Amino acid sequence: MAREYSITKIRNIGIMAHIDAGKTTCSERILFYAGKTHKIGEVHDGAAVLDWMPQERERGITITSAATSLTWKDHQLSLIDTPGHVDFTVEVERSLRVLDGAIALFCAVGGVQPQSEKVWHQSEKYNVPKLAFINKMDRTGADFYSVVGEIQHELGANAVPVVIPIGQEENFRGIVDLLTMKAIFYDEESQGQSFREEDIPAELLSDAKKWRANLVEKCAEQDDGLLEKFLETGDLSFDEMQTILRKATIARRVVPVYCGSAFKNKGVQRVLDGVVRLLPAPNEIPPIICAKEAEANKREPSDDAPFAALAFKIMSDKHSGKLTYIRIYSGTLRTGQPVYNSTQDKMQRVGRILRMHANRQEQLDEAYTGDIVAIVGLSNTRTGDTICSEEHPIQLEAIEFPTPVVSISIAPCSQADNEKLGEALHRLADEDPTFTVHYDPETNETIISGMGELHLEIIVDRLKREFNVAANVGRPEVAYRETATRAVEGVYKHIKQSGGRGQFAHVCLRLEPMDPGGGFEFVNDIVGGRIPSNFIPSVEKGVIKAMVSGPYAGYPVVDMKVSLYDGSYHDVDSSDFAFQEAGRAGFKELFQKCHPELLEPVMSVEVVTPEEFMGAASGSICQRRGRIETMENKAGLKVITGMVPLSEMFGYANSLRSMSQGRACFTMHFEHYEAVPFALTEQIIKKRREENKIR
Ligand code: GDP
């Protein structure tokens, strides 16, 4: 077997945009032009191919990245779908992590919107080279040049048009390619598949010359040799410009700007040309970095290097079961090959290797560096894990996942659903690292936590549709945490003598708060066999059990160090059970003396509003125990940013809508945990007692 496409002909790309900019429509067109789908699916009739989940079709949003393979002009492209909804930032982040370049999509009317700004900055964090595509040139109010200005000023990008529009709004007919200085008119009858190349219309000639000069100058700036030639002759050749544009785009010094109308089938093909001409192949990006210092810190992107890949997405597939999407950073992979999951220290076997097309799966014998493929058979691999060759283990820099902040209790509708529910929840948690499941033994409840209300709603919906499990859910609640503010030491004895064999365990524990994010640490300070070593893990287990549902308010305890420094045992009456009980009850008792406090998730909130509702909108943040941080003007609107506790944000969408006649909108994401004010803590605890959630 050999490669079908050399590594230089591979492009792994994504389309980044805020909701409604036209990403789905654009992706559909790309698949259509690349000959992979026969009919153009329109978003509004719910037939789009990429949006494969029924919920997405109903909601009209894209929430899960699917990697789709296509070919364009003798190149192999993987199109990685990135969602625009802010509840799913993790999906955006993980797709940015595995792609090599992106098309940043803007609406010609809306321009740079706060949300597009967020995704843009995320992509900068991952050093992703970008092309810009200004879509919806046919819409009333479309203004190409003002959006180019916004990309320059609001995103700070060196945006350089490589095409300009012929006409705008309902007169939008095609584009002028500034590299070839030709006008391109798309034929509506053929859904844009055929087009005519003509001389630039006379009325546009002076504009075209002006923007061509701008492009030439921007190219010349990038290279001293070219600058000299430019100063002498006033122009550059097509090849010179193309070469330097490619170099500058990959180095992220330039963002080439295209435009068109996906809906009217105009201009999308030119961006695809841009993808193969200007965005990098997998061997043109810096080598992947490894997580651990000790390892050779980099791995070259080459088929000859040892195998290493990142599992970036897990999905259930009707036909093949669990599919693990991987991006191969180095080496090659064969069907049936054993691979090492270095994140979990487990061996796995590669069942089948699949290349996913929009409407079919292609089975491969082998996959190569730079490929994005789906694997069947990696049963234990989770999202974010590294898989690699056993002889040359490596751990790739993991994807950072945010903390789930909203919880709901969930219970099966019937006994028959009970087992299915547990299994389904664990499968979903495997797929989605921002979704967690835990069982609270105190209240006998299963609690699921996620990034937001919508996130959990979709999970519950999937349970029903994909796993056929009916479940009752509680109200969404804030995922509070408990922690200690002071260290304490103390003794606990678990002794029972009533009938049968007695129980005896005696532990001395020290509880200390750790810095935020410290998690949990258990320290064994027992000397001289005061407690036999086989009972020490029992104590730890008991402590962990107590921490799941904290003694203060029944929420998980975090950021604690617990040391077992003394104790005693009884030859006959001591057991694993007795020491677990001592650990659990001992922790519970001592924790109450540590001056516990409740922590709540605080969200970074951004409200975008017309000026007239500015007062009401900023007031609404302050009323919610929020702090306003910035107020700015952007694209004729006011943008307020601030920090607000999540508990105050339930129902905010509705109240913002009604105070602004539906014209203000907001986004939020988790920022950090902060202590809840004491008066409020008391209310929460009182309510938890009434609900029987604290034992
Ligand atoms: P997404 O949320 O970014 O995936 O955007 P969609 O592709 O779902 O598009 C949002 C809406 O804009 C849909 O109603 C599309 O039909 C429409 N749309 C997309 N592209 C264009 C375009 O080029 N011109 C016009 N006029 N409408 C478009």
JSON list of C-alpha atoms and ligand atoms in Angstrom, two decimals, residues 17-26 42-44 51 60-62 105 135-139 260-264, ligand 1:
[
{"chain": "A", "resi": 17, "resn": "ALA", "atom": "CA", "xyz": [-18.22, 31.23, 12.14]},
{"chain": "A", "resi": 18, "resn": "HIS", "atom": "CA", "xyz": [-20.85, 32.46, 14.51]},
{"chain": "A", "resi": 19, "resn": "ILE", "atom": "CA", "xyz": [-24.32, 31.01, 14.15]},
{"chain": "A", "resi": 20, "resn": "ASP", "atom": "CA", "xyz": [-26.19, 32.06, 11.03]},
{"chain": "A", "resi": 21, "resn": "ALA", "atom": "CA", "xyz": [-23.20, 33.30, 9.06]},
{"chain": "A", "resi": 22, "resn": "GLY", "atom": "CA", "xyz": [-23.91, 30.46, 6.65]},
{"chain": "A", "resi": 23, "resn": "LYS", "atom": "CA", "xyz": [-21.49, 27.74, 7.70]},
{"chain": "A", "resi": 24, "resn": "THR", "atom": "CA", "xyz": [-23.85, 24.86, 7.03]},
{"chain": "A", "resi": 25, "resn": "THR", "atom": "CA", "xyz": [-24.86, 26.25, 3.64]},
{"chain": "A", "resi": 26, "resn": "CYS", "atom": "CA", "xyz": [-21.24, 26.82, 2.75]},
{"chain": "A", "resi": 42, "resn": "GLU", "atom": "CA", "xyz": [-30.85, 23.54, 2.09]},
{"chain": "A", "resi": 43, "resn": "VAL", "atom": "CA", "xyz": [-30.57, 24.22, 5.77]},
{"chain": "A", "resi": 44, "resn": "HIS", "atom": "CA", "xyz": [-34.15, 25.38, 6.05]},
{"chain": "A", "resi": 51, "resn": "ASP", "atom": "CA", "xyz": [-25.81, 18.13, 10.33]},
{"chain": "A", "resi": 60, "resn": "GLY", "atom": "CA", "xyz": [-30.79, 24.43, 12.83]},
{"chain": "A", "resi": 61, "resn": "ILE", "atom": "CA", "xyz": [-27.47, 24.57, 14.64]},
{"chain": "A", "resi": 62, "resn": "THR", "atom": "CA", "xyz": [-24.36, 22.50, 14.29]},
{"chain": "A", "resi": 105, "resn": "LEU", "atom": "CA", "xyz": [-16.78, 32.95, 7.58]},
{"chain": "A", "resi": 135, "resn": "ASN", "atom": "CA", "xyz": [-20.62, 35.38, 2.64]},
{"chain": "A", "resi": 136, "resn": "LYS", "atom": "CA", "xyz": [-24.14, 36.59, 1.87]},
{"chain": "A", "resi": 137, "resn": "MET", "atom": "CA", "xyz": [-22.95, 39.22, -0.62]},
{"chain": "A", "resi": 138, "resn": "ASP", "atom": "CA", "xyz": [-26.43, 38.99, -2.16]},
{"chain": "A", "resi": 139, "resn": "ARG", "atom": "CA", "xyz": [-28.23, 40.20, 0.96]},
{"chain": "A", "resi": 260, "resn": "GLY", "atom": "CA", "xyz": [-19.41, 35.33, -2.39]},
{"chain": "A", "resi": 261, "resn": "SER", "atom": "CA", "xyz": [-22.83, 33.97, -1.68]},
{"chain": "A", "resi": 262, "resn": "ALA", "atom": "CA", "xyz": [-23.03, 30.34, -0.69]},
{"chain": "A", "resi": 263, "resn": "PHE", "atom": "CA", "xyz": [-26.78, 30.45, -1.05]},
{"chain": "A", "resi": 264, "resn": "LYS", "atom": "CA", "xyz": [-26.62, 31.82, -4.61]},
{"chain": "B", "resi": 1, "resn": "GDP", "atom": "P1", "xyz": [-24.89, 28.42, 10.11]},
{"chain": "B", "resi": 1, "resn": "GDP", "atom": "O1", "xyz": [-25.72, 28.66, 11.34]},
{"chain": "B", "resi": 1, "resn": "GDP", "atom": "O2", "xyz": [-23.65, 29.26, 10.14]},
{"chain": "B", "resi": 1, "resn": "GDP", "atom": "O3", "xyz": [-24.64, 27.00, 9.81]},
{"chain": "B", "resi": 1, "resn": "GDP", "atom": "O4", "xyz": [-25.70, 29.07, 8.91]},
{"chain": "B", "resi": 1, "resn": "GDP", "atom": "P2", "xyz": [-26.68, 28.40, 7.86]},
{"chain": "B", "resi": 1, "resn": "GDP", "atom": "O5", "xyz": [-25.91, 27.82, 6.75]},
{"chain": "B", "resi": 1, "resn": "GDP", "atom": "O6", "xyz": [-27.65, 27.58, 8.60]},
{"chain": "B", "resi": 1, "resn": "GDP", "atom": "O7", "xyz": [-27.37, 29.71, 7.28]},
{"chain": "B", "resi": 1, "resn": "GDP", "atom": "C1", "xyz": [-28.18, 30.56, 8.05]},
{"chain": "B", "resi": 1, "resn": "GDP", "atom": "C2", "xyz": [-29.24, 31.19, 7.16]},
{"chain": "B", "resi": 1, "resn": "GDP", "atom": "O8", "xyz": [-28.60, 32.05, 6.21]},
{"chain": "B", "resi": 1, "resn": "GDP", "atom": "C3", "xyz": [-30.01, 30.16, 6.35]},
{"chain": "B", "resi": 1, "resn": "GDP", "atom": "O9", "xyz": [-31.34, 30.57, 6.28]},
{"chain": "B", "resi": 1, "resn": "GDP", "atom": "C4", "xyz": [-29.37, 30.22, 4.98]},
{"chain": "B", "resi": 1, "resn": "GDP", "atom": "O10", "xyz": [-30.26, 29.88, 3.95]},
{"chain": "B", "resi": 1, "resn": "GDP", "atom": "C5", "xyz": [-28.95, 31.67, 4.89]},
{"chain": "B", "resi": 1, "resn": "GDP", "atom": "N1", "xyz": [-27.76, 31.87, 4.03]},
{"chain": "B", "resi": 1, "resn": "GDP", "atom": "C6", "xyz": [-26.62, 31.17, 4.04]},
{"chain": "B", "resi": 1, "resn": "GDP", "atom": "N2", "xyz": [-25.78, 31.63, 3.10]},
{"chain": "B", "resi": 1, "resn": "GDP", "atom": "C7", "xyz": [-26.40, 32.66, 2.49]},
{"chain": "B", "resi": 1, "resn": "GDP", "atom": "C8", "xyz": [-26.03, 33.55, 1.45]},
{"chain": "B", "resi": 1, "resn": "GDP", "atom": "O11", "xyz": [-24.97, 33.48, 0.86]},
{"chain": "B", "resi": 1, "resn": "GDP", "atom": "N3", "xyz": [-26.97, 34.49, 1.11]},
{"chain": "B", "resi": 1, "resn": "GDP", "atom": "C9", "xyz": [-28.16, 34.61, 1.73]},
{"chain": "B", "resi": 1, "resn": "GDP", "atom": "N4", "xyz": [-28.99, 35.56, 1.32]},
{"chain": "B", "resi": 1, "resn": "GDP", "atom": "N5", "xyz": [-28.54, 33.77, 2.71]},
{"chain": "B", "resi": 1, "resn": "GDP", "atom": "C10", "xyz": [-27.67, 32.82, 3.09]}
]
